[in-house]
Amino acid sequence: MKRSWRGLVGLWVLLWGLAWADGTQLQQVTRVFEALHQSEAALTAGNTARAQALLTDIRSAADGLRRETETYVSRARSAADGRQAELLRTVQQIDETFRLEGESDRAVREQEARIADLEVQLAQAKAVRTGLDAQMAEYQREVQIRNECMAHPLEGIFYSWDCWRLSFQDVFANRWKALNNDIADNQRQRMRIEGDRQAATNEREAALHRIEMLKARKAELQARRSQLEGEEKTLRAAVVRLTDAVVFWRDMGVLIKSDLGTVETLQDSVRRLAQRADAQSPSPVFDRYDAESVRSLEDTLKDFARSIDNGRNILLAPGG
């Protein structure tokens, strides 16, 4: 019983698949073109009744294909417009990225100029400090001399020439204090300059980092722009080619519905449709954006139908 149930399910799946296959887009398109070519051959052989029967048999299929193709034309046009709008936004983002990159580049140059100026200031402050250190060394030598003079109180100022000379410089303490103040001021000045230099260096490095990020972003946007340009071009080409198809299906429907009166007129009309079906023209490859092929309208519509059936047609994807 279990094996029988599985067999029924398998049979149902097989029958459902066959029924679905009969209604595929490719089979419909193939059937219509085969009927067109067979009717042309029948007319050439003088079998008008068979030609008319073949055409009548595909009337509803041709009308259905026209309506479906009109839908895909609308989808292609909407998708192309969407790509165009996104392309415009992407170009604007690229322009903004260029602007921000320019601002960051100016910031780098400004900070480099400031760093150079601070380097000069620091060198000058260090030169002043060198002078102050030399003066401090001289003062320290004077301290030693004074201590030596004080160690010989009997000789006093006559102990040496330096004792004599220094005895008249009774403002030593004030000079020493002023020198220490100058050294402290110089130290604070150098610390401030070094702090400013470090801050300028940090700002420069931050600006350089922004530039690298902006360059990467710009590369992404430019790649996206190229992609969108290619996709829009393909979609616009799809609109043109599918519009040709709509006109073809419409003219076929008009032919089938019309009373052309004479066999010659019917034969001429069918022949013209067959020639249009065989006419070569550049067409998109509908399962990808980056390819184009010169094909007949018949081959183009068969390939289009095939891509619809296998779900790979670019117009089946969301947004395009």
PDB file of C-alpha atoms in Angstrom:
ATOM      1  CA  MET A   1       0.000   0.000   0.000  1.00  0.00           C
ATOM      2  CA  LYS A   2       2.844   2.330   0.923  1.00  0.00           C
ATOM      3  CA  ARG A   3       4.686   1.546  -2.323  1.00  0.00           C
ATOM      4  CA  SER A   4       1.476   2.171  -4.301  1.00  0.00           C
ATOM      5  CA  TRP A   5       0.979   5.573  -2.639  1.00  0.00           C
ATOM      6  CA  ARG A   6       4.517   6.624  -3.553  1.00  0.00           C
ATOM      7  CA  GLY A   7       3.911   5.512  -7.123  1.00  0.00           C
ATOM      8  CA  LEU A   8       0.799   7.675  -7.383  1.00  0.00           C
ATOM      9  CA  VAL A   9       2.667  10.693  -6.041  1.00  0.00           C
ATOM     10  CA  GLY A  10       5.490  10.124  -8.542  1.00  0.00           C
ATOM     11  CA  LEU A  11       3.000   9.825 -11.405  1.00  0.00           C
ATOM     12  CA  TRP A  12       1.240  13.025 -10.311  1.00  0.00           C
ATOM     13  CA  VAL A  13       4.547  14.928 -10.200  1.00  0.00           C
ATOM     14  CA  LEU A  14       5.451  13.637 -13.666  1.00  0.00           C
ATOM     15  CA  LEU A  15       2.103  14.636 -15.144  1.00  0.00           C
ATOM     16  CA  TRP A  16       2.239  18.043 -13.467  1.00  0.00           C
ATOM     17  CA  GLY A  17       5.721  18.599 -14.900  1.00  0.00           C
ATOM     18  CA  LEU A  18       4.590  17.672 -18.382  1.00  0.00           C
ATOM     19  CA  ALA A  19       1.605  19.974 -18.151  1.00  0.00           C
ATOM     20  CA  TRP A  20       3.831  22.816 -17.003  1.00  0.00           C
ATOM     21  CA  ALA A  21       6.333  22.131 -19.786  1.00  0.00           C
ATOM     22  CA  ASP A  22       3.567  22.477 -22.379  1.00  0.00           C
ATOM     23  CA  GLY A  23       2.960  25.993 -21.182  1.00  0.00           C
ATOM     24  CA  THR A  24       6.514  27.280 -20.927  1.00  0.00           C
ATOM     25  CA  GLN A  25       7.337  30.612 -22.465  1.00  0.00           C
ATOM     26  CA  LEU A  26       9.880  29.069 -24.836  1.00  0.00           C
ATOM     27  CA  GLN A  27       7.415  26.479 -26.095  1.00  0.00           C
ATOM     28  CA  GLN A  28       4.812  29.151 -26.751  1.00  0.00           C
ATOM     29  CA  VAL A  29       7.272  31.304 -28.701  1.00  0.00           C
ATOM     30  CA  THR A  30       8.624  28.304 -30.603  1.00  0.00           C
ATOM     31  CA  ARG A  31       5.112  27.159 -31.469  1.00  0.00           C
ATOM     32  CA  VAL A  32       4.159  30.577 -32.863  1.00  0.00           C
ATOM     33  CA  PHE A  33       7.275  30.883 -35.025  1.00  0.00           C
ATOM     34  CA  GLU A  34       6.929  27.317 -36.283  1.00  0.00           C
ATOM     35  CA  ALA A  35       3.350  28.069 -37.266  1.00  0.00           C
ATOM     36  CA  LEU A  36       4.488  31.236 -39.060  1.00  0.00           C
ATOM     37  CA  HIS A  37       7.155  29.395 -41.067  1.00  0.00           C
ATOM     38  CA  GLN A  38       4.827  26.454 -41.811  1.00  0.00           C
ATOM     39  CA  SER A  39       2.113  28.826 -43.012  1.00  0.00           C
ATOM     40  CA  GLU A  40       4.643  30.523 -45.293  1.00  0.00           C
ATOM     41  CA  ALA A  41       5.600  27.133 -46.719  1.00  0.00           C
ATOM     42  CA  ALA A  42       1.931  26.162 -47.107  1.00  0.00           C
ATOM     43  CA  LEU A  43       1.194  29.376 -48.995  1.00  0.00           C
ATOM     44  CA  THR A  44       4.170  28.772 -51.247  1.00  0.00           C
ATOM     45  CA  ALA A  45       2.778  25.295 -51.942  1.00  0.00           C
ATOM     46  CA  GLY A  46      -0.654  26.800 -52.654  1.00  0.00           C
ATOM     47  CA  ASN A  47      -2.304  25.339 -49.547  1.00  0.00           C
ATOM     48  CA  THR A  48      -4.083  28.471 -48.365  1.00  0.00           C
ATOM     49  CA  ALA A  49      -6.486  26.624 -46.092  1.00  0.00           C
ATOM     50  CA  ARG A  50      -3.671  25.021 -44.122  1.00  0.00           C
ATOM     51  CA  ALA A  51      -1.839  28.373 -43.849  1.00  0.00           C
ATOM     52  CA  GLN A  52      -4.970  30.071 -42.519  1.00  0.00           C
ATOM     53  CA  ALA A  53      -5.596  27.229 -40.081  1.00  0.00           C
ATOM     54  CA  LEU A  54      -2.040  27.427 -38.763  1.00  0.00           C
ATOM     55  CA  LEU A  55      -2.307  31.165 -38.243  1.00  0.00           C
ATOM     56  CA  THR A  56      -5.725  30.931 -36.610  1.00  0.00           C
ATOM     57  CA  ASP A  57      -4.385  28.313 -34.237  1.00  0.00           C
ATOM     58  CA  ILE A  58      -1.744  30.725 -32.855  1.00  0.00           C
ATOM     59  CA  ARG A  59      -3.998  33.753 -32.581  1.00  0.00           C
ATOM     60  CA  SER A  60      -4.479  33.608 -28.824  1.00  0.00           C
ATOM     61  CA  ALA A  61      -0.822  32.706 -28.285  1.00  0.00           C
ATOM     62  CA  ALA A  62       0.355  35.740 -30.278  1.00  0.00           C
ATOM     63  CA  ASP A  63      -1.992  38.020 -28.346  1.00  0.00           C
ATOM     64  CA  GLY A  64      -0.811  36.560 -25.059  1.00  0.00           C
ATOM     65  CA  LEU A  65       2.839  36.975 -26.019  1.00  0.00           C
ATOM     66  CA  ARG A  66       2.179  40.589 -26.980  1.00  0.00           C
ATOM     67  CA  ARG A  67       0.616  41.353 -23.607  1.00  0.00           C
ATOM     68  CA  GLU A  68       3.396  39.597 -21.714  1.00  0.00           C
ATOM     69  CA  THR A  69       6.066  41.356 -23.745  1.00  0.00           C
ATOM     70  CA  GLU A  70       4.419  44.711 -23.079  1.00  0.00           C
ATOM     71  CA  THR A  71       4.701  43.908 -19.376  1.00  0.00           C
ATOM     72  CA  TYR A  72       8.408  43.191 -19.743  1.00  0.00           C
ATOM     73  CA  VAL A  73       8.899  46.392 -21.732  1.00  0.00           C
ATOM     74  CA  SER A  74       7.343  48.282 -18.842  1.00  0.00           C
ATOM     75  CA  ARG A  75       9.569  46.436 -16.355  1.00  0.00           C
ATOM     76  CA  ALA A  76      12.673  47.138 -18.437  1.00  0.00           C
ATOM     77  CA  ARG A  77      11.816  50.832 -18.775  1.00  0.00           C
ATOM     78  CA  SER A  78      11.086  51.151 -15.055  1.00  0.00           C
ATOM     79  CA  ALA A  79      14.323  49.335 -14.202  1.00  0.00           C
ATOM     80  CA  ALA A  80      16.302  51.558 -16.584  1.00  0.00           C
ATOM     81  CA  ASP A  81      14.777  54.665 -15.009  1.00  0.00           C
ATOM     82  CA  GLY A  82      15.672  53.291 -11.582  1.00  0.00           C
ATOM     83  CA  ARG A  83      19.275  52.707 -12.676  1.00  0.00           C
ATOM     84  CA  GLN A  84      19.404  56.224 -14.080  1.00  0.00           C
ATOM     85  CA  ALA A  85      18.180  57.702 -10.794  1.00  0.00           C
ATOM     86  CA  GLU A  86      20.638  55.606  -8.794  1.00  0.00           C
ATOM     87  CA  LEU A  87      23.396  56.566 -11.219  1.00  0.00           C
ATOM     88  CA  LEU A  88      22.628  60.243 -10.616  1.00  0.00           C
ATOM     89  CA  ARG A  89      22.805  59.716  -6.849  1.00  0.00           C
ATOM     90  CA  THR A  90      26.068  57.826  -7.230  1.00  0.00           C
ATOM     91  CA  VAL A  91      27.595  60.614  -9.324  1.00  0.00           C
ATOM     92  CA  GLN A  92      26.525  63.109  -6.673  1.00  0.00           C
ATOM     93  CA  GLN A  93      28.145  60.939  -3.997  1.00  0.00           C
ATOM     94  CA  ILE A  94      31.341  60.773  -6.073  1.00  0.00           C
ATOM     95  CA  ASP A  95      31.351  64.569  -6.372  1.00  0.00           C
ATOM     96  CA  GLU A  96      30.825  64.882  -2.618  1.00  0.00           C
ATOM     97  CA  THR A  97      33.662  62.418  -2.007  1.00  0.00           C
ATOM     98  CA  PHE A  98      35.929  64.483  -4.251  1.00  0.00           C
ATOM     99  CA  ARG A  99      34.967  67.591  -2.270  1.00  0.00           C
ATOM    100  CA  LEU A 100      35.675  65.933   1.079  1.00  0.00           C
ATOM    101  CA  GLU A 101      38.947  64.566  -0.257  1.00  0.00           C
ATOM    102  CA  GLY A 102      39.939  68.082  -1.315  1.00  0.00           C
ATOM    103  CA  GLU A 103      39.089  69.419   2.147  1.00  0.00           C
ATOM    104  CA  SER A 104      41.171  66.704   3.799  1.00  0.00           C
ATOM    105  CA  ASP A 105      44.045  67.355   1.420  1.00  0.00           C
ATOM    106  CA  ARG A 106      43.962  71.051   2.310  1.00  0.00           C
ATOM    107  CA  ALA A 107      43.877  70.098   5.994  1.00  0.00           C
ATOM    108  CA  VAL A 108      46.996  67.977   5.502  1.00  0.00           C
ATOM    109  CA  ARG A 109      48.822  70.843   3.814  1.00  0.00           C
ATOM    110  CA  GLU A 110      47.733  73.297   6.509  1.00  0.00           C
ATOM    111  CA  GLN A 111      48.893  71.016   9.313  1.00  0.00           C
ATOM    112  CA  GLU A 112      52.178  70.297   7.550  1.00  0.00           C
ATOM    113  CA  ALA A 113      52.774  74.047   7.240  1.00  0.00           C
ATOM    114  CA  ARG A 114      51.904  74.478  10.919  1.00  0.00           C
ATOM    115  CA  ILE A 115      54.206  71.629  11.901  1.00  0.00           C
ATOM    116  CA  ALA A 116      57.033  73.220   9.918  1.00  0.00           C
ATOM    117  CA  ASP A 117      56.412  76.574  11.644  1.00  0.00           C
ATOM    118  CA  LEU A 118      56.340  74.903  15.049  1.00  0.00           C
ATOM    119  CA  GLU A 119      59.593  73.112  14.237  1.00  0.00           C
ATOM    120  CA  VAL A 120      61.180  76.508  13.599  1.00  0.00           C
ATOM    121  CA  GLN A 121      59.752  77.864  16.862  1.00  0.00           C
ATOM    122  CA  LEU A 122      61.014  74.824  18.739  1.00  0.00           C
ATOM    123  CA  ALA A 123      64.477  75.164  17.238  1.00  0.00           C
ATOM    124  CA  GLN A 124      64.536  78.814  18.278  1.00  0.00           C
ATOM    125  CA  ALA A 125      63.382  77.945  21.799  1.00  0.00           C
ATOM    126  CA  LYS A 126      66.056  75.252  22.018  1.00  0.00           C
ATOM    127  CA  ALA A 127      68.680  77.770  20.897  1.00  0.00           C
ATOM    128  CA  VAL A 128      67.514  80.145  23.641  1.00  0.00           C
ATOM    129  CA  ARG A 129      67.719  77.293  26.127  1.00  0.00           C
ATOM    130  CA  THR A 130      71.268  76.557  25.018  1.00  0.00           C
ATOM    131  CA  GLY A 131      72.161  80.176  25.734  1.00  0.00           C
ATOM    132  CA  LEU A 132      70.423  80.058  29.098  1.00  0.00           C
ATOM    133  CA  ASP A 133      72.238  76.849  29.990  1.00  0.00           C
ATOM    134  CA  ALA A 134      75.548  78.496  29.107  1.00  0.00           C
ATOM    135  CA  GLN A 135      74.634  81.455  31.288  1.00  0.00           C
ATOM    136  CA  MET A 136      73.612  79.101  34.090  1.00  0.00           C
ATOM    137  CA  ALA A 137      76.988  77.365  33.824  1.00  0.00           C
ATOM    138  CA  GLU A 138      78.668  80.724  34.191  1.00  0.00           C
ATOM    139  CA  TYR A 139      76.579  81.550  37.239  1.00  0.00           C
ATOM    140  CA  GLN A 140      77.395  78.185  38.760  1.00  0.00           C
ATOM    141  CA  ARG A 141      81.085  78.891  38.200  1.00  0.00           C
ATOM    142  CA  GLU A 142      80.609  82.220  39.984  1.00  0.00           C
ATOM    143  CA  VAL A 143      79.015  80.364  42.900  1.00  0.00           C
ATOM    144  CA  GLN A 144      82.083  78.199  43.170  1.00  0.00           C
ATOM    145  CA  ILE A 145      84.359  81.257  43.059  1.00  0.00           C
ATOM    146  CA  ARG A 146      82.330  83.043  45.740  1.00  0.00           C
ATOM    147  CA  ASN A 147      82.420  79.963  47.909  1.00  0.00           C
ATOM    148  CA  GLU A 148      86.173  79.826  47.472  1.00  0.00           C
ATOM    149  CA  CYS A 149      86.527  83.525  48.347  1.00  0.00           C
ATOM    150  CA  MET A 150      84.383  83.009  51.448  1.00  0.00           C
ATOM    151  CA  ALA A 151      86.650  80.110  52.437  1.00  0.00           C
ATOM    152  CA  HIS A 152      89.533  82.621  52.789  1.00  0.00           C
ATOM    153  CA  PRO A 153      88.043  85.397  54.908  1.00  0.00           C
ATOM    154  CA  LEU A 154      91.432  86.877  55.838  1.00  0.00           C
ATOM    155  CA  GLU A 155      92.363  87.685  52.270  1.00  0.00           C
ATOM    156  CA  GLY A 156      88.780  88.671  51.384  1.00  0.00           C
ATOM    157  CA  ILE A 157      88.453  90.391  48.076  1.00  0.00           C
ATOM    158  CA  PHE A 158      92.211  90.314  47.629  1.00  0.00           C
ATOM    159  CA  TYR A 159      92.363  86.537  47.484  1.00  0.00           C
ATOM    160  CA  SER A 160      92.084  86.643  43.719  1.00  0.00           C
ATOM    161  CA  TRP A 161      91.148  88.834  40.819  1.00  0.00           C
ATOM    162  CA  ASP A 162      87.796  87.064  40.533  1.00  0.00           C
ATOM    163  CA  CYS A 163      87.093  87.778  44.198  1.00  0.00           C
ATOM    164  CA  TRP A 164      87.875  91.426  43.530  1.00  0.00           C
ATOM    165  CA  ARG A 165      85.689  91.476  40.416  1.00  0.00           C
ATOM    166  CA  LEU A 166      82.724  89.666  41.960  1.00  0.00           C
ATOM    167  CA  SER A 167      82.760  91.821  45.064  1.00  0.00           C
ATOM    168  CA  PHE A 168      81.249  94.635  43.034  1.00  0.00           C
ATOM    169  CA  GLN A 169      78.397  92.442  41.675  1.00  0.00           C
ATOM    170  CA  ASP A 170      76.161  92.520  44.698  1.00  0.00           C
ATOM    171  CA  VAL A 171      73.019  91.719  42.658  1.00  0.00           C
ATOM    172  CA  PHE A 172      74.003  88.100  42.051  1.00  0.00           C
ATOM    173  CA  ALA A 173      70.931  86.694  43.806  1.00  0.00           C
ATOM    174  CA  ASN A 174      68.574  88.712  41.627  1.00  0.00           C
ATOM    175  CA  ARG A 175      70.361  87.689  38.462  1.00  0.00           C
ATOM    176  CA  TRP A 176      70.266  84.046  39.523  1.00  0.00           C
ATOM    177  CA  LYS A 177      66.537  84.224  40.241  1.00  0.00           C
ATOM    178  CA  ALA A 178      65.824  85.957  36.917  1.00  0.00           C
ATOM    179  CA  LEU A 179      67.832  83.339  35.055  1.00  0.00           C
ATOM    180  CA  ASN A 180      65.917  80.507  36.678  1.00  0.00           C
ATOM    181  CA  ASN A 181      62.665  82.243  35.763  1.00  0.00           C
ATOM    182  CA  ASP A 182      63.839  82.551  32.150  1.00  0.00           C
ATOM    183  CA  ILE A 183      64.735  78.864  32.070  1.00  0.00           C
ATOM    184  CA  ALA A 184      61.331  77.916  33.499  1.00  0.00           C
ATOM    185  CA  ASP A 185      59.582  80.130  30.945  1.00  0.00           C
ATOM    186  CA  ASN A 186      61.624  78.585  28.172  1.00  0.00           C
ATOM    187  CA  GLN A 187      60.712  75.092  29.391  1.00  0.00           C
ATOM    188  CA  ARG A 188      57.007  75.946  29.415  1.00  0.00           C
ATOM    189  CA  GLN A 189      57.325  77.489  25.953  1.00  0.00           C
ATOM    190  CA  ARG A 190      58.993  74.375  24.553  1.00  0.00           C
ATOM    191  CA  MET A 191      56.388  72.115  26.144  1.00  0.00           C
ATOM    192  CA  ARG A 192      53.605  74.225  24.615  1.00  0.00           C
ATOM    193  CA  ILE A 193      55.255  74.131  21.190  1.00  0.00           C
ATOM    194  CA  GLU A 194      55.792  70.391  21.397  1.00  0.00           C
ATOM    195  CA  GLY A 195      52.166  69.915  22.461  1.00  0.00           C
ATOM    196  CA  ASP A 196      50.980  72.042  19.539  1.00  0.00           C
ATOM    197  CA  ARG A 197      53.249  70.106  17.201  1.00  0.00           C
ATOM    198  CA  GLN A 198      51.854  66.794  18.442  1.00  0.00           C
ATOM    199  CA  ALA A 199      48.287  68.056  18.049  1.00  0.00           C
ATOM    200  CA  ALA A 200      49.055  69.240  14.502  1.00  0.00           C
ATOM    201  CA  THR A 201      50.668  65.884  13.744  1.00  0.00           C
ATOM    202  CA  ASN A 202      47.585  64.056  15.040  1.00  0.00           C
ATOM    203  CA  GLU A 203      45.298  66.239  12.913  1.00  0.00           C
ATOM    204  CA  ARG A 204      47.477  65.612   9.860  1.00  0.00           C
ATOM    205  CA  GLU A 205      47.419  61.843  10.436  1.00  0.00           C
ATOM    206  CA  ALA A 206      43.648  61.943  10.917  1.00  0.00           C
ATOM    207  CA  ALA A 207      43.279  63.873   7.649  1.00  0.00           C
ATOM    208  CA  LEU A 208      45.529  61.372   5.859  1.00  0.00           C
ATOM    209  CA  HIS A 209      43.408  58.532   7.234  1.00  0.00           C
ATOM    210  CA  ARG A 210      40.261  60.288   5.989  1.00  0.00           C
ATOM    211  CA  ILE A 211      41.855  60.636   2.555  1.00  0.00           C
ATOM    212  CA  GLU A 212      42.576  56.906   2.397  1.00  0.00           C
ATOM    213  CA  MET A 213      39.015  56.083   3.434  1.00  0.00           C
ATOM    214  CA  LEU A 214      37.629  58.566   0.908  1.00  0.00           C
ATOM    215  CA  LYS A 215      39.791  57.105  -1.851  1.00  0.00           C
ATOM    216  CA  ALA A 216      38.491  53.627  -1.064  1.00  0.00           C
ATOM    217  CA  ARG A 217      34.919  54.934  -0.984  1.00  0.00           C
ATOM    218  CA  LYS A 218      35.461  56.797  -4.246  1.00  0.00           C
ATOM    219  CA  ALA A 219      36.774  53.627  -5.896  1.00  0.00           C
ATOM    220  CA  GLU A 220      33.669  51.736  -4.733  1.00  0.00           C
ATOM    221  CA  LEU A 221      31.383  54.471  -6.028  1.00  0.00           C
ATOM    222  CA  GLN A 222      33.175  54.675  -9.366  1.00  0.00           C
ATOM    223  CA  ALA A 223      32.893  50.908  -9.758  1.00  0.00           C
ATOM    224  CA  ARG A 224      29.202  51.154  -8.905  1.00  0.00           C
ATOM    225  CA  ARG A 225      28.789  53.979 -11.425  1.00  0.00           C
ATOM    226  CA  SER A 226      30.346  51.836 -14.170  1.00  0.00           C
ATOM    227  CA  GLN A 227      28.075  48.956 -13.219  1.00  0.00           C
ATOM    228  CA  LEU A 228      24.979  51.165 -13.253  1.00  0.00           C
ATOM    229  CA  GLU A 229      25.941  52.690 -16.592  1.00  0.00           C
ATOM    230  CA  GLY A 230      26.297  49.215 -18.077  1.00  0.00           C
ATOM    231  CA  GLU A 231      23.028  48.020 -16.580  1.00  0.00           C
ATOM    232  CA  GLU A 232      21.115  51.089 -17.738  1.00  0.00           C
ATOM    233  CA  LYS A 233      22.531  50.694 -21.260  1.00  0.00           C
ATOM    234  CA  THR A 234      21.475  47.041 -21.337  1.00  0.00           C
ATOM    235  CA  LEU A 235      18.014  47.830 -19.999  1.00  0.00           C
ATOM    236  CA  ARG A 236      17.497  50.630 -22.546  1.00  0.00           C
ATOM    237  CA  ALA A 237      18.545  48.203 -25.281  1.00  0.00           C
ATOM    238  CA  ALA A 238      16.094  45.682 -23.850  1.00  0.00           C
ATOM    239  CA  VAL A 239      13.317  48.275 -24.073  1.00  0.00           C
ATOM    240  CA  VAL A 240      14.129  48.879 -27.737  1.00  0.00           C
ATOM    241  CA  ARG A 241      14.366  45.189 -28.679  1.00  0.00           C
ATOM    242  CA  LEU A 242      11.304  44.126 -26.713  1.00  0.00           C
ATOM    243  CA  THR A 243       9.339  47.029 -28.189  1.00  0.00           C
ATOM    244  CA  ASP A 244      10.243  45.601 -31.597  1.00  0.00           C
ATOM    245  CA  ALA A 245       8.861  42.304 -30.335  1.00  0.00           C
ATOM    246  CA  VAL A 246       5.622  43.936 -29.158  1.00  0.00           C
ATOM    247  CA  VAL A 247       5.145  45.475 -32.598  1.00  0.00           C
ATOM    248  CA  PHE A 248       5.889  42.107 -34.201  1.00  0.00           C
ATOM    249  CA  TRP A 249       3.342  40.241 -32.045  1.00  0.00           C
ATOM    250  CA  ARG A 250       0.795  43.006 -32.606  1.00  0.00           C
ATOM    251  CA  ASP A 251       1.254  42.915 -36.388  1.00  0.00           C
ATOM    252  CA  MET A 252       0.964  39.144 -36.320  1.00  0.00           C
ATOM    253  CA  GLY A 253      -2.296  39.428 -34.402  1.00  0.00           C
ATOM    254  CA  VAL A 254      -3.580  42.025 -36.870  1.00  0.00           C
ATOM    255  CA  LEU A 255      -2.668  39.712 -39.755  1.00  0.00           C
ATOM    256  CA  ILE A 256      -4.467  36.748 -38.228  1.00  0.00           C
ATOM    257  CA  LYS A 257      -7.615  38.770 -37.510  1.00  0.00           C
ATOM    258  CA  SER A 258      -7.703  40.555 -40.869  1.00  0.00           C
ATOM    259  CA  ASP A 259      -9.546  39.525 -43.994  1.00  0.00           C
ATOM    260  CA  LEU A 260      -6.817  40.145 -46.552  1.00  0.00           C
ATOM    261  CA  GLY A 261      -8.971  39.215 -49.505  1.00  0.00           C
ATOM    262  CA  THR A 262      -6.486  37.578 -51.853  1.00  0.00           C
ATOM    263  CA  VAL A 263      -3.994  34.780 -51.499  1.00  0.00           C
ATOM    264  CA  GLU A 264      -1.251  37.021 -52.859  1.00  0.00           C
ATOM    265  CA  THR A 265      -1.865  39.618 -50.172  1.00  0.00           C
ATOM    266  CA  LEU A 266      -1.857  36.946 -47.452  1.00  0.00           C
ATOM    267  CA  GLN A 267       1.298  35.407 -48.857  1.00  0.00           C
ATOM    268  CA  ASP A 268       3.048  38.790 -49.030  1.00  0.00           C
ATOM    269  CA  SER A 269       2.037  39.654 -45.457  1.00  0.00           C
ATOM    270  CA  VAL A 270       3.257  36.318 -44.074  1.00  0.00           C
ATOM    271  CA  ARG A 271       6.496  36.620 -46.034  1.00  0.00           C
ATOM    272  CA  ARG A 272       7.135  40.092 -44.611  1.00  0.00           C
ATOM    273  CA  LEU A 273       6.550  38.831 -41.058  1.00  0.00           C
ATOM    274  CA  ALA A 274       8.949  35.943 -41.648  1.00  0.00           C
ATOM    275  CA  GLN A 275      11.584  38.355 -42.973  1.00  0.00           C
ATOM    276  CA  ARG A 276      11.185  40.529 -39.899  1.00  0.00           C
ATOM    277  CA  ALA A 277      11.607  37.461 -37.714  1.00  0.00           C
ATOM    278  CA  ASP A 278      14.882  36.652 -39.503  1.00  0.00           C
ATOM    279  CA  ALA A 279      16.262  40.235 -39.479  1.00  0.00           C
ATOM    280  CA  GLN A 280      19.564  40.499 -37.577  1.00  0.00           C
ATOM    281  CA  SER A 281      20.055  43.179 -34.943  1.00  0.00           C
ATOM    282  CA  PRO A 282      22.141  43.734 -31.787  1.00  0.00           C
ATOM    283  CA  SER A 283      20.285  42.388 -28.777  1.00  0.00           C
ATOM    284  CA  PRO A 284      21.006  42.085 -25.058  1.00  0.00           C
ATOM    285  CA  VAL A 285      21.773  38.698 -23.585  1.00  0.00           C
ATOM    286  CA  PHE A 286      18.867  38.706 -21.189  1.00  0.00           C
ATOM    287  CA  ASP A 287      20.410  36.603 -18.432  1.00  0.00           C
ATOM    288  CA  ARG A 288      23.330  39.019 -17.884  1.00  0.00           C
ATOM    289  CA  TYR A 289      24.061  42.724 -18.149  1.00  0.00           C
ATOM    290  CA  ASP A 290      27.536  42.642 -19.655  1.00  0.00           C
ATOM    291  CA  ALA A 291      26.937  40.918 -22.990  1.00  0.00           C
ATOM    292  CA  GLU A 292      25.351  41.650 -26.339  1.00  0.00           C
ATOM    293  CA  SER A 293      24.812  39.522 -29.422  1.00  0.00           C
ATOM    294  CA  VAL A 294      23.714  40.137 -32.992  1.00  0.00           C
ATOM    295  CA  ARG A 295      20.763  37.823 -33.507  1.00  0.00           C
ATOM    296  CA  SER A 296      17.515  37.547 -35.397  1.00  0.00           C
ATOM    297  CA  LEU A 297      14.319  38.667 -33.705  1.00  0.00           C
ATOM    298  CA  GLU A 298      13.184  35.037 -33.581  1.00  0.00           C
ATOM    299  CA  ASP A 299      16.378  33.882 -31.859  1.00  0.00           C
ATOM    300  CA  THR A 300      16.245  36.859 -29.516  1.00  0.00           C
ATOM    301  CA  LEU A 301      12.690  36.081 -28.437  1.00  0.00           C
ATOM    302  CA  LYS A 302      13.485  32.397 -27.992  1.00  0.00           C
ATOM    303  CA  ASP A 303      16.494  33.224 -25.839  1.00  0.00           C
ATOM    304  CA  PHE A 304      14.395  35.723 -23.925  1.00  0.00           C
ATOM    305  CA  ALA A 305      11.707  33.080 -23.328  1.00  0.00           C
ATOM    306  CA  ARG A 306      14.344  30.538 -22.285  1.00  0.00           C
ATOM    307  CA  SER A 307      15.758  32.950 -19.695  1.00  0.00           C
ATOM    308  CA  ILE A 308      12.241  33.538 -18.371  1.00  0.00           C
ATOM    309  CA  ASP A 309      11.622  29.811 -18.022  1.00  0.00           C
ATOM    310  CA  ASN A 310      14.882  29.107 -16.175  1.00  0.00           C
ATOM    311  CA  GLY A 311      14.432  32.155 -13.924  1.00  0.00           C
ATOM    312  CA  ARG A 312      17.650  33.848 -15.018  1.00  0.00           C
ATOM    313  CA  ASN A 313      16.182  36.761 -16.944  1.00  0.00           C
ATOM    314  CA  ILE A 314      17.478  40.072 -15.584  1.00  0.00           C
ATOM    315  CA  LEU A 315      13.949  41.503 -15.629  1.00  0.00           C
ATOM    316  CA  LEU A 316      12.789  38.898 -13.121  1.00  0.00           C
ATOM    317  CA  ALA A 317      15.142  40.196 -10.416  1.00  0.00           C
ATOM    318  CA  PRO A 318      13.788  42.734  -7.880  1.00  0.00           C
ATOM    319  CA  GLY A 319      14.293  46.229  -9.257  1.00  0.00           C
ATOM    320  CA  GLY A 320      15.164  45.029 -12.686  1.00  0.00           C
TER     321      GLY A 320
END
